[in-house]
């Protein structure tokens, strides 16, 4: 089988496509023929050794995929040969075949394409966990999404609107905001740390924001935090802009604010049933046409450098996929 391999840490130019023996499923595992693998921004970090997950070399990038079960190992239950499934793993899906514990597979219903399913788990899973399980967003609440055109950001816009929130998309250009509006944003702001607080207050008619979804960090977090209304919630999702911010706790006290960490990977391990219910809900929404799971583009495996380059330059609007 063909596999995209990271044999030394670095950038896309340090990866190579190699031929490996087909894997054999062990106890409790399934062998899945991958039709589409999804890449995320963290894949640009993991191949450079700058991510919290540090697999032994060599390894394949790609934390999620869609494919068909070809064989089952001893004691593997819950899926059947021929089933179309989502594969959720920390890495390793950018290859023609993978062996995966069946607990990391989710059956894909009719009405959901391979491309939609492949990129549904991580970014959409993170955003649904943040909005539904952590912030418990309620219909009619104001939700500000920082980095609204990125992977998790666009997912948060779409899911927030689906949950009934009034979404304010914050991004770096009008082109990116146009995409966010197509996915349910009511208001779009080209954000600047110097004006973000006042702009959010103005957008909400002076009330302030109920929930801030922050996957950006750096200088954007504090003004968004200050724009929260009484008992507002700040969702700490990531720090794409670089620096980890320091927040004024006196504002937290005065407004009875909540700062909520969102660590989706650990959540899936600690609360697997809730995670599976989130997966089922998202797949149902896609099948019903209520959730797009937008795809930026699907590339042949041989074009991995171009696909990773789009992610590293933050040009992707939606999921970036590889076809092994």
PDB file of C-alpha atoms in Angstrom:
ATOM      1  CA  UNK A   1       0.000   0.000   0.000  1.00  0.00           C
ATOM      2  CA  UNK A   2       0.993   3.661  -0.459  1.00  0.00           C
ATOM      3  CA  UNK A   3       1.562   5.741   2.664  1.00  0.00           C
ATOM      4  CA  UNK A   4       2.539   9.355   3.265  1.00  0.00           C
ATOM      5  CA  UNK A   5       5.361   9.157   5.793  1.00  0.00           C
ATOM      6  CA  UNK A   6       7.142  11.605   8.067  1.00  0.00           C
ATOM      7  CA  UNK A   7      10.617  10.102   8.449  1.00  0.00           C
ATOM      8  CA  UNK A   8      12.237  13.243   9.855  1.00  0.00           C
ATOM      9  CA  UNK A   9      10.714  16.275  11.528  1.00  0.00           C
ATOM     10  CA  UNK A  10      10.284  19.389   9.439  1.00  0.00           C
ATOM     11  CA  UNK A  11       7.941  20.700   6.780  1.00  0.00           C
ATOM     12  CA  UNK A  12       6.032  19.183   3.865  1.00  0.00           C
ATOM     13  CA  UNK A  13       9.277  18.810   1.886  1.00  0.00           C
ATOM     14  CA  UNK A  14      10.495  16.374   4.537  1.00  0.00           C
ATOM     15  CA  UNK A  15       7.603  13.964   3.850  1.00  0.00           C
ATOM     16  CA  UNK A  16       7.635  11.191   1.277  1.00  0.00           C
ATOM     17  CA  UNK A  17       5.287   8.618  -0.224  1.00  0.00           C
ATOM     18  CA  UNK A  18       6.451   5.087   0.448  1.00  0.00           C
ATOM     19  CA  UNK A  19       5.197   1.565  -0.262  1.00  0.00           C
ATOM     20  CA  UNK A  20       4.498  -0.506   2.863  1.00  0.00           C
ATOM     21  CA  UNK A  21       3.048  -3.972   3.496  1.00  0.00           C
ATOM     22  CA  UNK A  22      -0.710  -4.029   4.015  1.00  0.00           C
ATOM     23  CA  UNK A  23      -1.471  -4.022   7.760  1.00  0.00           C
ATOM     24  CA  UNK A  24      -3.290  -6.864   9.517  1.00  0.00           C
ATOM     25  CA  UNK A  25      -5.953  -6.073  12.158  1.00  0.00           C
ATOM     26  CA  UNK A  26      -5.199  -7.259  15.674  1.00  0.00           C
ATOM     27  CA  UNK A  27      -7.634  -8.096  18.481  1.00  0.00           C
ATOM     28  CA  UNK A  28     -10.476  -5.582  18.628  1.00  0.00           C
ATOM     29  CA  UNK A  29      -9.300  -3.833  15.466  1.00  0.00           C
ATOM     30  CA  UNK A  30     -10.666  -3.249  11.973  1.00  0.00           C
ATOM     31  CA  UNK A  31      -8.759  -2.907   8.711  1.00  0.00           C
ATOM     32  CA  UNK A  32     -10.120   0.133   6.853  1.00  0.00           C
ATOM     33  CA  UNK A  33      -9.440   1.007   3.234  1.00  0.00           C
ATOM     34  CA  UNK A  34      -9.180   4.809   3.289  1.00  0.00           C
ATOM     35  CA  UNK A  35     -11.111   6.677   0.616  1.00  0.00           C
ATOM     36  CA  UNK A  36     -10.443  10.210   1.914  1.00  0.00           C
ATOM     37  CA  UNK A  37      -8.172  11.442   4.718  1.00  0.00           C
ATOM     38  CA  UNK A  38      -8.546  14.892   6.268  1.00  0.00           C
ATOM     39  CA  UNK A  39      -5.744  17.249   7.209  1.00  0.00           C
ATOM     40  CA  UNK A  40      -5.948  19.900   9.930  1.00  0.00           C
ATOM     41  CA  UNK A  41      -3.689  22.779  10.952  1.00  0.00           C
ATOM     42  CA  UNK A  42      -2.225  20.651  13.743  1.00  0.00           C
ATOM     43  CA  UNK A  43      -0.821  18.303  11.078  1.00  0.00           C
ATOM     44  CA  UNK A  44       1.576  21.075  10.052  1.00  0.00           C
ATOM     45  CA  UNK A  45       2.736  21.154  13.689  1.00  0.00           C
ATOM     46  CA  UNK A  46       2.925  17.411  14.309  1.00  0.00           C
ATOM     47  CA  UNK A  47       5.258  16.826  11.348  1.00  0.00           C
ATOM     48  CA  UNK A  48       7.502  19.587  12.733  1.00  0.00           C
ATOM     49  CA  UNK A  49       7.554  18.135  16.251  1.00  0.00           C
ATOM     50  CA  UNK A  50       5.755  21.215  17.633  1.00  0.00           C
ATOM     51  CA  UNK A  51       2.511  19.563  18.719  1.00  0.00           C
ATOM     52  CA  UNK A  52       1.618  17.964  22.071  1.00  0.00           C
ATOM     53  CA  UNK A  53       1.240  14.578  20.344  1.00  0.00           C
ATOM     54  CA  UNK A  54       4.728  13.379  19.332  1.00  0.00           C
ATOM     55  CA  UNK A  55       4.566   9.998  17.562  1.00  0.00           C
ATOM     56  CA  UNK A  56       7.664   7.896  16.974  1.00  0.00           C
ATOM     57  CA  UNK A  57       9.209   8.192  13.528  1.00  0.00           C
ATOM     58  CA  UNK A  58       8.219   7.191  10.920  1.00  0.00           C
ATOM     59  CA  UNK A  59       4.500   7.987  11.024  1.00  0.00           C
ATOM     60  CA  UNK A  60       1.738   9.178   8.721  1.00  0.00           C
ATOM     61  CA  UNK A  61      -0.052  12.469   9.431  1.00  0.00           C
ATOM     62  CA  UNK A  62      -3.835  12.733   9.343  1.00  0.00           C
ATOM     63  CA  UNK A  63      -6.083  12.407  12.382  1.00  0.00           C
ATOM     64  CA  UNK A  64      -9.361  11.566  10.642  1.00  0.00           C
ATOM     65  CA  UNK A  65     -10.610   9.800   7.527  1.00  0.00           C
ATOM     66  CA  UNK A  66     -13.498   8.013   5.875  1.00  0.00           C
ATOM     67  CA  UNK A  67     -13.244   4.537   4.413  1.00  0.00           C
ATOM     68  CA  UNK A  68     -14.665   1.028   4.172  1.00  0.00           C
ATOM     69  CA  UNK A  69     -14.068  -1.837   6.594  1.00  0.00           C
ATOM     70  CA  UNK A  70     -12.203  -4.626   4.756  1.00  0.00           C
ATOM     71  CA  UNK A  71     -11.445  -7.048   7.607  1.00  0.00           C
ATOM     72  CA  UNK A  72     -11.935  -7.505  11.338  1.00  0.00           C
ATOM     73  CA  UNK A  73      -9.510  -8.793  13.937  1.00  0.00           C
ATOM     74  CA  UNK A  74     -10.373 -11.284  16.686  1.00  0.00           C
ATOM     75  CA  UNK A  75     -13.114 -10.021  18.992  1.00  0.00           C
ATOM     76  CA  UNK A  76     -13.838  -6.902  16.950  1.00  0.00           C
ATOM     77  CA  UNK A  77     -17.508  -5.987  17.297  1.00  0.00           C
ATOM     78  CA  UNK A  78     -19.747  -3.061  16.427  1.00  0.00           C
ATOM     79  CA  UNK A  79     -18.960  -2.797  12.708  1.00  0.00           C
ATOM     80  CA  UNK A  80     -19.104  -5.220   9.782  1.00  0.00           C
ATOM     81  CA  UNK A  81     -17.007  -5.817   6.699  1.00  0.00           C
ATOM     82  CA  UNK A  82     -18.287  -3.461   4.009  1.00  0.00           C
ATOM     83  CA  UNK A  83     -19.404  -0.748   6.425  1.00  0.00           C
ATOM     84  CA  UNK A  84     -18.525   2.835   5.533  1.00  0.00           C
ATOM     85  CA  UNK A  85     -16.978   4.436   8.611  1.00  0.00           C
ATOM     86  CA  UNK A  86     -15.338   7.543  10.021  1.00  0.00           C
ATOM     87  CA  UNK A  87     -11.854   6.850  11.384  1.00  0.00           C
ATOM     88  CA  UNK A  88     -10.777   8.969  14.352  1.00  0.00           C
ATOM     89  CA  UNK A  89      -7.110   8.741  15.338  1.00  0.00           C
ATOM     90  CA  UNK A  90      -4.443  11.102  16.635  1.00  0.00           C
ATOM     91  CA  UNK A  91      -2.426  10.543  13.435  1.00  0.00           C
ATOM     92  CA  UNK A  92      -1.812   7.899  10.800  1.00  0.00           C
ATOM     93  CA  UNK A  93      -4.689   8.100   8.288  1.00  0.00           C
ATOM     94  CA  UNK A  94      -2.818   9.436   5.235  1.00  0.00           C
ATOM     95  CA  UNK A  95      -2.316   5.996   3.733  1.00  0.00           C
ATOM     96  CA  UNK A  96      -4.334   3.540   1.690  1.00  0.00           C
ATOM     97  CA  UNK A  97      -5.148   1.218   4.604  1.00  0.00           C
ATOM     98  CA  UNK A  98      -5.153   1.597   8.379  1.00  0.00           C
ATOM     99  CA  UNK A  99      -5.831  -0.682  11.327  1.00  0.00           C
ATOM    100  CA  UNK A 100      -7.898   1.007  14.031  1.00  0.00           C
ATOM    101  CA  UNK A 101      -9.578  -0.117  17.263  1.00  0.00           C
ATOM    102  CA  UNK A 102     -13.286  -0.423  16.447  1.00  0.00           C
ATOM    103  CA  UNK A 103     -14.113   1.977  19.304  1.00  0.00           C
ATOM    104  CA  UNK A 104     -12.550   4.723  17.159  1.00  0.00           C
ATOM    105  CA  UNK A 105     -14.912   4.076  14.234  1.00  0.00           C
ATOM    106  CA  UNK A 106     -18.301   5.658  13.562  1.00  0.00           C
ATOM    107  CA  UNK A 107     -20.668   4.231  10.913  1.00  0.00           C
ATOM    108  CA  UNK A 108     -21.569   6.735   8.180  1.00  0.00           C
ATOM    109  CA  UNK A 109     -25.267   6.928   7.211  1.00  0.00           C
ATOM    110  CA  UNK A 110     -26.610   7.289   3.685  1.00  0.00           C
ATOM    111  CA  UNK A 111     -26.862  10.899   2.632  1.00  0.00           C
ATOM    112  CA  UNK A 112     -23.402  11.801   3.975  1.00  0.00           C
ATOM    113  CA  UNK A 113     -20.572  11.821   1.434  1.00  0.00           C
ATOM    114  CA  UNK A 114     -17.114  10.424   2.131  1.00  0.00           C
ATOM    115  CA  UNK A 115     -15.742  13.952   1.855  1.00  0.00           C
ATOM    116  CA  UNK A 116     -18.142  15.365   4.448  1.00  0.00           C
ATOM    117  CA  UNK A 117     -17.632  12.431   6.810  1.00  0.00           C
ATOM    118  CA  UNK A 118     -13.836  12.513   6.591  1.00  0.00           C
ATOM    119  CA  UNK A 119     -13.603  16.015   8.017  1.00  0.00           C
ATOM    120  CA  UNK A 120     -16.474  15.932  10.489  1.00  0.00           C
ATOM    121  CA  UNK A 121     -14.806  14.561  13.602  1.00  0.00           C
ATOM    122  CA  UNK A 122     -12.091  16.922  14.834  1.00  0.00           C
ATOM    123  CA  UNK A 123     -13.066  20.493  13.947  1.00  0.00           C
ATOM    124  CA  UNK A 124     -16.824  20.029  14.086  1.00  0.00           C
ATOM    125  CA  UNK A 125     -16.494  17.701  17.077  1.00  0.00           C
ATOM    126  CA  UNK A 126     -14.424  20.288  18.929  1.00  0.00           C
ATOM    127  CA  UNK A 127     -16.895  23.066  18.168  1.00  0.00           C
ATOM    128  CA  UNK A 128     -20.000  21.084  19.087  1.00  0.00           C
ATOM    129  CA  UNK A 129     -18.410  19.984  22.363  1.00  0.00           C
ATOM    130  CA  UNK A 130     -17.462  23.603  23.101  1.00  0.00           C
ATOM    131  CA  UNK A 131     -20.861  25.075  22.302  1.00  0.00           C
ATOM    132  CA  UNK A 132     -23.190  22.337  23.529  1.00  0.00           C
ATOM    133  CA  UNK A 133     -21.339  20.539  26.332  1.00  0.00           C
ATOM    134  CA  UNK A 134     -19.254  23.392  27.761  1.00  0.00           C
ATOM    135  CA  UNK A 135     -20.978  26.746  27.092  1.00  0.00           C
ATOM    136  CA  UNK A 136     -24.484  25.242  26.763  1.00  0.00           C
ATOM    137  CA  UNK A 137     -25.364  27.880  24.179  1.00  0.00           C
ATOM    138  CA  UNK A 138     -29.026  28.834  24.222  1.00  0.00           C
ATOM    139  CA  UNK A 139     -31.192  30.051  21.320  1.00  0.00           C
ATOM    140  CA  UNK A 140     -31.045  33.807  20.936  1.00  0.00           C
ATOM    141  CA  UNK A 141     -27.703  34.258  22.698  1.00  0.00           C
ATOM    142  CA  UNK A 142     -24.960  36.313  21.061  1.00  0.00           C
ATOM    143  CA  UNK A 143     -21.981  34.150  20.050  1.00  0.00           C
ATOM    144  CA  UNK A 144     -18.746  35.796  18.857  1.00  0.00           C
ATOM    145  CA  UNK A 145     -16.422  33.472  16.937  1.00  0.00           C
ATOM    146  CA  UNK A 146     -12.791  34.589  16.641  1.00  0.00           C
ATOM    147  CA  UNK A 147     -11.016  33.169  13.594  1.00  0.00           C
ATOM    148  CA  UNK A 148     -14.380  32.475  11.969  1.00  0.00           C
ATOM    149  CA  UNK A 149     -13.024  31.202   8.645  1.00  0.00           C
ATOM    150  CA  UNK A 150     -10.574  28.647  10.038  1.00  0.00           C
ATOM    151  CA  UNK A 151     -11.308  24.970  10.562  1.00  0.00           C
ATOM    152  CA  UNK A 152     -12.823  25.085  14.046  1.00  0.00           C
ATOM    153  CA  UNK A 153     -14.009  28.663  13.582  1.00  0.00           C
ATOM    154  CA  UNK A 154     -16.178  28.016  10.539  1.00  0.00           C
ATOM    155  CA  UNK A 155     -17.521  24.896  12.244  1.00  0.00           C
ATOM    156  CA  UNK A 156     -18.418  27.027  15.292  1.00  0.00           C
ATOM    157  CA  UNK A 157     -20.224  29.553  13.077  1.00  0.00           C
ATOM    158  CA  UNK A 158     -22.277  26.875  11.386  1.00  0.00           C
ATOM    159  CA  UNK A 159     -23.030  24.901  14.550  1.00  0.00           C
ATOM    160  CA  UNK A 160     -23.755  28.036  16.572  1.00  0.00           C
ATOM    161  CA  UNK A 161     -26.362  29.154  14.053  1.00  0.00           C
ATOM    162  CA  UNK A 162     -27.831  25.640  13.991  1.00  0.00           C
ATOM    163  CA  UNK A 163     -28.155  25.738  17.789  1.00  0.00           C
ATOM    164  CA  UNK A 164     -30.056  29.019  17.535  1.00  0.00           C
ATOM    165  CA  UNK A 165     -27.339  31.493  18.530  1.00  0.00           C
ATOM    166  CA  UNK A 166     -26.936  34.898  16.889  1.00  0.00           C
ATOM    167  CA  UNK A 167     -23.442  34.552  15.462  1.00  0.00           C
ATOM    168  CA  UNK A 168     -20.918  37.360  15.094  1.00  0.00           C
ATOM    169  CA  UNK A 169     -18.094  36.156  12.837  1.00  0.00           C
ATOM    170  CA  UNK A 170     -14.705  37.792  13.435  1.00  0.00           C
ATOM    171  CA  UNK A 171     -12.018  37.304  10.778  1.00  0.00           C
ATOM    172  CA  UNK A 172      -9.171  39.112   9.066  1.00  0.00           C
ATOM    173  CA  UNK A 173     -10.835  40.015   5.748  1.00  0.00           C
ATOM    174  CA  UNK A 174     -14.185  40.677   4.116  1.00  0.00           C
ATOM    175  CA  UNK A 175     -13.717  37.648   1.833  1.00  0.00           C
ATOM    176  CA  UNK A 176     -13.478  35.369   4.866  1.00  0.00           C
ATOM    177  CA  UNK A 177     -16.482  37.022   6.467  1.00  0.00           C
ATOM    178  CA  UNK A 178     -18.513  36.430   3.315  1.00  0.00           C
ATOM    179  CA  UNK A 179     -17.960  32.686   3.721  1.00  0.00           C
ATOM    180  CA  UNK A 180     -18.933  32.883   7.399  1.00  0.00           C
ATOM    181  CA  UNK A 181     -22.169  34.664   6.471  1.00  0.00           C
ATOM    182  CA  UNK A 182     -22.933  31.899   3.974  1.00  0.00           C
ATOM    183  CA  UNK A 183     -22.698  29.467   6.901  1.00  0.00           C
ATOM    184  CA  UNK A 184     -25.017  31.287   9.273  1.00  0.00           C
ATOM    185  CA  UNK A 185     -23.237  34.339  10.681  1.00  0.00           C
ATOM    186  CA  UNK A 186     -25.611  37.256  11.280  1.00  0.00           C
ATOM    187  CA  UNK A 187     -22.848  39.883  11.592  1.00  0.00           C
ATOM    188  CA  UNK A 188     -19.266  39.996  10.331  1.00  0.00           C
ATOM    189  CA  UNK A 189     -16.384  41.989  11.817  1.00  0.00           C
ATOM    190  CA  UNK A 190     -12.923  42.473  10.353  1.00  0.00           C
ATOM    191  CA  UNK A 191     -11.257  42.463  13.737  1.00  0.00           C
ATOM    192  CA  UNK A 192      -8.507  44.553  15.235  1.00  0.00           C
ATOM    193  CA  UNK A 193      -7.496  44.175  18.905  1.00  0.00           C
ATOM    194  CA  UNK A 194      -7.716  47.923  19.357  1.00  0.00           C
ATOM    195  CA  UNK A 195     -11.385  48.104  18.308  1.00  0.00           C
ATOM    196  CA  UNK A 196     -12.716  44.597  18.944  1.00  0.00           C
ATOM    197  CA  UNK A 197     -14.309  45.256  22.349  1.00  0.00           C
ATOM    198  CA  UNK A 198     -16.256  48.300  21.167  1.00  0.00           C
ATOM    199  CA  UNK A 199     -17.206  46.638  17.884  1.00  0.00           C
ATOM    200  CA  UNK A 200     -18.700  43.640  19.697  1.00  0.00           C
ATOM    201  CA  UNK A 201     -20.577  45.886  22.102  1.00  0.00           C
ATOM    202  CA  UNK A 202     -21.965  47.920  19.206  1.00  0.00           C
ATOM    203  CA  UNK A 203     -22.964  44.786  17.277  1.00  0.00           C
ATOM    204  CA  UNK A 204     -25.049  43.607  20.223  1.00  0.00           C
ATOM    205  CA  UNK A 205     -26.761  46.939  20.761  1.00  0.00           C
ATOM    206  CA  UNK A 206     -24.635  47.660  23.827  1.00  0.00           C
ATOM    207  CA  UNK A 207     -25.617  44.437  25.626  1.00  0.00           C
ATOM    208  CA  UNK A 208     -22.382  42.545  25.161  1.00  0.00           C
ATOM    209  CA  UNK A 209     -21.677  39.023  23.976  1.00  0.00           C
ATOM    210  CA  UNK A 210     -22.985  35.949  25.810  1.00  0.00           C
ATOM    211  CA  UNK A 211     -20.322  33.534  24.530  1.00  0.00           C
ATOM    212  CA  UNK A 212     -16.907  34.068  22.933  1.00  0.00           C
ATOM    213  CA  UNK A 213     -15.426  31.146  21.001  1.00  0.00           C
ATOM    214  CA  UNK A 214     -11.684  31.848  21.040  1.00  0.00           C
ATOM    215  CA  UNK A 215      -9.361  29.681  18.981  1.00  0.00           C
ATOM    216  CA  UNK A 216      -7.055  32.649  18.288  1.00  0.00           C
ATOM    217  CA  UNK A 217      -5.614  33.925  21.577  1.00  0.00           C
ATOM    218  CA  UNK A 218      -2.836  36.516  21.623  1.00  0.00           C
ATOM    219  CA  UNK A 219      -3.987  40.167  21.651  1.00  0.00           C
ATOM    220  CA  UNK A 220      -7.541  39.293  20.559  1.00  0.00           C
ATOM    221  CA  UNK A 221      -8.598  37.446  23.711  1.00  0.00           C
ATOM    222  CA  UNK A 222      -8.699  40.279  26.245  1.00  0.00           C
ATOM    223  CA  UNK A 223     -10.862  42.735  24.259  1.00  0.00           C
ATOM    224  CA  UNK A 224     -13.288  39.903  23.426  1.00  0.00           C
ATOM    225  CA  UNK A 225     -13.289  38.906  27.101  1.00  0.00           C
ATOM    226  CA  UNK A 226     -14.089  42.501  28.101  1.00  0.00           C
ATOM    227  CA  UNK A 227     -17.001  42.523  25.622  1.00  0.00           C
ATOM    228  CA  UNK A 228     -18.776  39.703  27.487  1.00  0.00           C
ATOM    229  CA  UNK A 229     -22.055  40.529  29.180  1.00  0.00           C
ATOM    230  CA  UNK A 230     -23.102  39.550  32.726  1.00  0.00           C
ATOM    231  CA  UNK A 231     -22.350  35.851  33.302  1.00  0.00           C
ATOM    232  CA  UNK A 232     -20.877  35.520  29.842  1.00  0.00           C
ATOM    233  CA  UNK A 233     -18.656  32.571  28.904  1.00  0.00           C
ATOM    234  CA  UNK A 234     -15.242  32.560  27.252  1.00  0.00           C
ATOM    235  CA  UNK A 235     -14.395  29.287  25.479  1.00  0.00           C
ATOM    236  CA  UNK A 236     -10.621  28.759  25.356  1.00  0.00           C
ATOM    237  CA  UNK A 237     -10.114  26.562  22.284  1.00  0.00           C
ATOM    238  CA  UNK A 238      -6.596  27.385  21.087  1.00  0.00           C
ATOM    239  CA  UNK A 239      -3.938  29.977  20.370  1.00  0.00           C
ATOM    240  CA  UNK A 240      -3.602  30.178  16.589  1.00  0.00           C
ATOM    241  CA  UNK A 241      -2.232  33.730  16.766  1.00  0.00           C
ATOM    242  CA  UNK A 242       0.703  32.590  18.863  1.00  0.00           C
ATOM    243  CA  UNK A 243       0.850  34.024  22.365  1.00  0.00           C
ATOM    244  CA  UNK A 244      -1.130  32.660  25.314  1.00  0.00           C
ATOM    245  CA  UNK A 245      -2.967  35.679  26.770  1.00  0.00           C
ATOM    246  CA  UNK A 246      -3.236  36.791  30.396  1.00  0.00           C
ATOM    247  CA  UNK A 247      -6.744  37.854  31.399  1.00  0.00           C
ATOM    248  CA  UNK A 248      -7.788  40.428  34.043  1.00  0.00           C
ATOM    249  CA  UNK A 249      -9.490  38.386  36.772  1.00  0.00           C
ATOM    250  CA  UNK A 250     -11.154  41.477  38.238  1.00  0.00           C
ATOM    251  CA  UNK A 251     -13.395  41.638  35.144  1.00  0.00           C
ATOM    252  CA  UNK A 252     -14.286  38.007  35.764  1.00  0.00           C
ATOM    253  CA  UNK A 253     -15.320  38.883  39.311  1.00  0.00           C
ATOM    254  CA  UNK A 254     -17.283  42.028  38.451  1.00  0.00           C
ATOM    255  CA  UNK A 255     -19.379  40.347  35.749  1.00  0.00           C
ATOM    256  CA  UNK A 256     -19.440  36.789  37.172  1.00  0.00           C
ATOM    257  CA  UNK A 257     -17.835  35.501  33.971  1.00  0.00           C
ATOM    258  CA  UNK A 258     -16.853  31.915  33.258  1.00  0.00           C
ATOM    259  CA  UNK A 259     -13.661  30.924  31.429  1.00  0.00           C
ATOM    260  CA  UNK A 260     -14.046  27.413  30.045  1.00  0.00           C
ATOM    261  CA  UNK A 261     -11.260  25.245  28.685  1.00  0.00           C
ATOM    262  CA  UNK A 262     -12.073  23.069  25.669  1.00  0.00           C
ATOM    263  CA  UNK A 263      -9.840  19.988  25.419  1.00  0.00           C
ATOM    264  CA  UNK A 264     -11.764  17.867  22.956  1.00  0.00           C
ATOM    265  CA  UNK A 265      -9.222  15.033  22.714  1.00  0.00           C
ATOM    266  CA  UNK A 266      -9.324  14.293  26.433  1.00  0.00           C
ATOM    267  CA  UNK A 267     -13.112  14.735  26.462  1.00  0.00           C
ATOM    268  CA  UNK A 268     -13.508  11.920  23.903  1.00  0.00           C
ATOM    269  CA  UNK A 269     -11.533   9.588  26.177  1.00  0.00           C
ATOM    270  CA  UNK A 270     -13.214  10.587  29.444  1.00  0.00           C
ATOM    271  CA  UNK A 271     -16.768  10.800  28.095  1.00  0.00           C
ATOM    272  CA  UNK A 272     -16.877   8.451  25.076  1.00  0.00           C
ATOM    273  CA  UNK A 273     -20.665   8.051  25.120  1.00  0.00           C
ATOM    274  CA  UNK A 274     -21.240  11.816  24.983  1.00  0.00           C
ATOM    275  CA  UNK A 275     -18.685  12.048  22.174  1.00  0.00           C
ATOM    276  CA  UNK A 276     -20.459   9.308  20.224  1.00  0.00           C
ATOM    277  CA  UNK A 277     -23.794  11.057  20.684  1.00  0.00           C
ATOM    278  CA  UNK A 278     -22.248  14.270  19.322  1.00  0.00           C
ATOM    279  CA  UNK A 279     -20.961  12.303  16.324  1.00  0.00           C
ATOM    280  CA  UNK A 280     -24.367  10.785  15.663  1.00  0.00           C
ATOM    281  CA  UNK A 281     -26.033  14.189  15.940  1.00  0.00           C
ATOM    282  CA  UNK A 282     -23.656  15.830  13.476  1.00  0.00           C
ATOM    283  CA  UNK A 283     -24.004  13.007  10.963  1.00  0.00           C
ATOM    284  CA  UNK A 284     -27.789  13.281  11.223  1.00  0.00           C
ATOM    285  CA  UNK A 285     -27.631  17.035  10.600  1.00  0.00           C
ATOM    286  CA  UNK A 286     -25.434  16.493   7.525  1.00  0.00           C
ATOM    287  CA  UNK A 287     -27.782  13.798   6.193  1.00  0.00           C
ATOM    288  CA  UNK A 288     -30.722  16.188   6.694  1.00  0.00           C
ATOM    289  CA  UNK A 289     -28.915  18.956   4.816  1.00  0.00           C
ATOM    290  CA  UNK A 290     -28.726  21.188   7.901  1.00  0.00           C
ATOM    291  CA  UNK A 291     -24.917  21.009   8.260  1.00  0.00           C
ATOM    292  CA  UNK A 292     -22.557  21.346   5.295  1.00  0.00           C
ATOM    293  CA  UNK A 293     -19.210  20.176   6.724  1.00  0.00           C
ATOM    294  CA  UNK A 294     -17.655  22.382   4.056  1.00  0.00           C
ATOM    295  CA  UNK A 295     -14.677  21.064   2.069  1.00  0.00           C
ATOM    296  CA  UNK A 296     -12.010  23.483   0.826  1.00  0.00           C
ATOM    297  CA  UNK A 297     -10.572  20.949  -1.590  1.00  0.00           C
ATOM    298  CA  UNK A 298      -9.631  17.295  -2.116  1.00  0.00           C
ATOM    299  CA  UNK A 299      -6.152  16.528  -3.439  1.00  0.00           C
ATOM    300  CA  UNK A 300      -4.413  13.363  -4.662  1.00  0.00           C
ATOM    301  CA  UNK A 301      -2.003  11.925  -2.105  1.00  0.00           C
ATOM    302  CA  UNK A 302       0.878  13.011  -4.340  1.00  0.00           C
ATOM    303  CA  UNK A 303      -0.160  16.667  -3.859  1.00  0.00           C
ATOM    304  CA  UNK A 304       0.340  16.524  -0.088  1.00  0.00           C
ATOM    305  CA  UNK A 305       2.788  19.457  -0.098  1.00  0.00           C
ATOM    306  CA  UNK A 306       0.233  21.761  -1.722  1.00  0.00           C
ATOM    307  CA  UNK A 307      -2.486  20.655   0.712  1.00  0.00           C
ATOM    308  CA  UNK A 308      -0.297  21.203   3.773  1.00  0.00           C
ATOM    309  CA  UNK A 309       0.870  24.543   2.378  1.00  0.00           C
ATOM    310  CA  UNK A 310      -2.713  25.795   2.201  1.00  0.00           C
ATOM    311  CA  UNK A 311      -3.142  24.907   5.867  1.00  0.00           C
ATOM    312  CA  UNK A 312       0.132  26.438   7.037  1.00  0.00           C
ATOM    313  CA  UNK A 313      -0.656  29.716   5.234  1.00  0.00           C
ATOM    314  CA  UNK A 314      -4.164  29.731   6.783  1.00  0.00           C
ATOM    315  CA  UNK A 315      -5.765  29.875   3.334  1.00  0.00           C
ATOM    316  CA  UNK A 316      -8.167  26.973   3.845  1.00  0.00           C
ATOM    317  CA  UNK A 317     -11.878  27.724   4.149  1.00  0.00           C
ATOM    318  CA  UNK A 318     -13.267  24.360   5.172  1.00  0.00           C
ATOM    319  CA  UNK A 319     -11.583  20.970   5.251  1.00  0.00           C
ATOM    320  CA  UNK A 320      -8.473  20.010   3.266  1.00  0.00           C
ATOM    321  CA  UNK A 321      -8.600  16.380   2.113  1.00  0.00           C
ATOM    322  CA  UNK A 322      -6.194  13.855   0.597  1.00  0.00           C
ATOM    323  CA  UNK A 323      -7.197  10.874  -1.540  1.00  0.00           C
ATOM    324  CA  UNK A 324      -4.758   7.971  -0.963  1.00  0.00           C
TER     325      UNK A 324
END
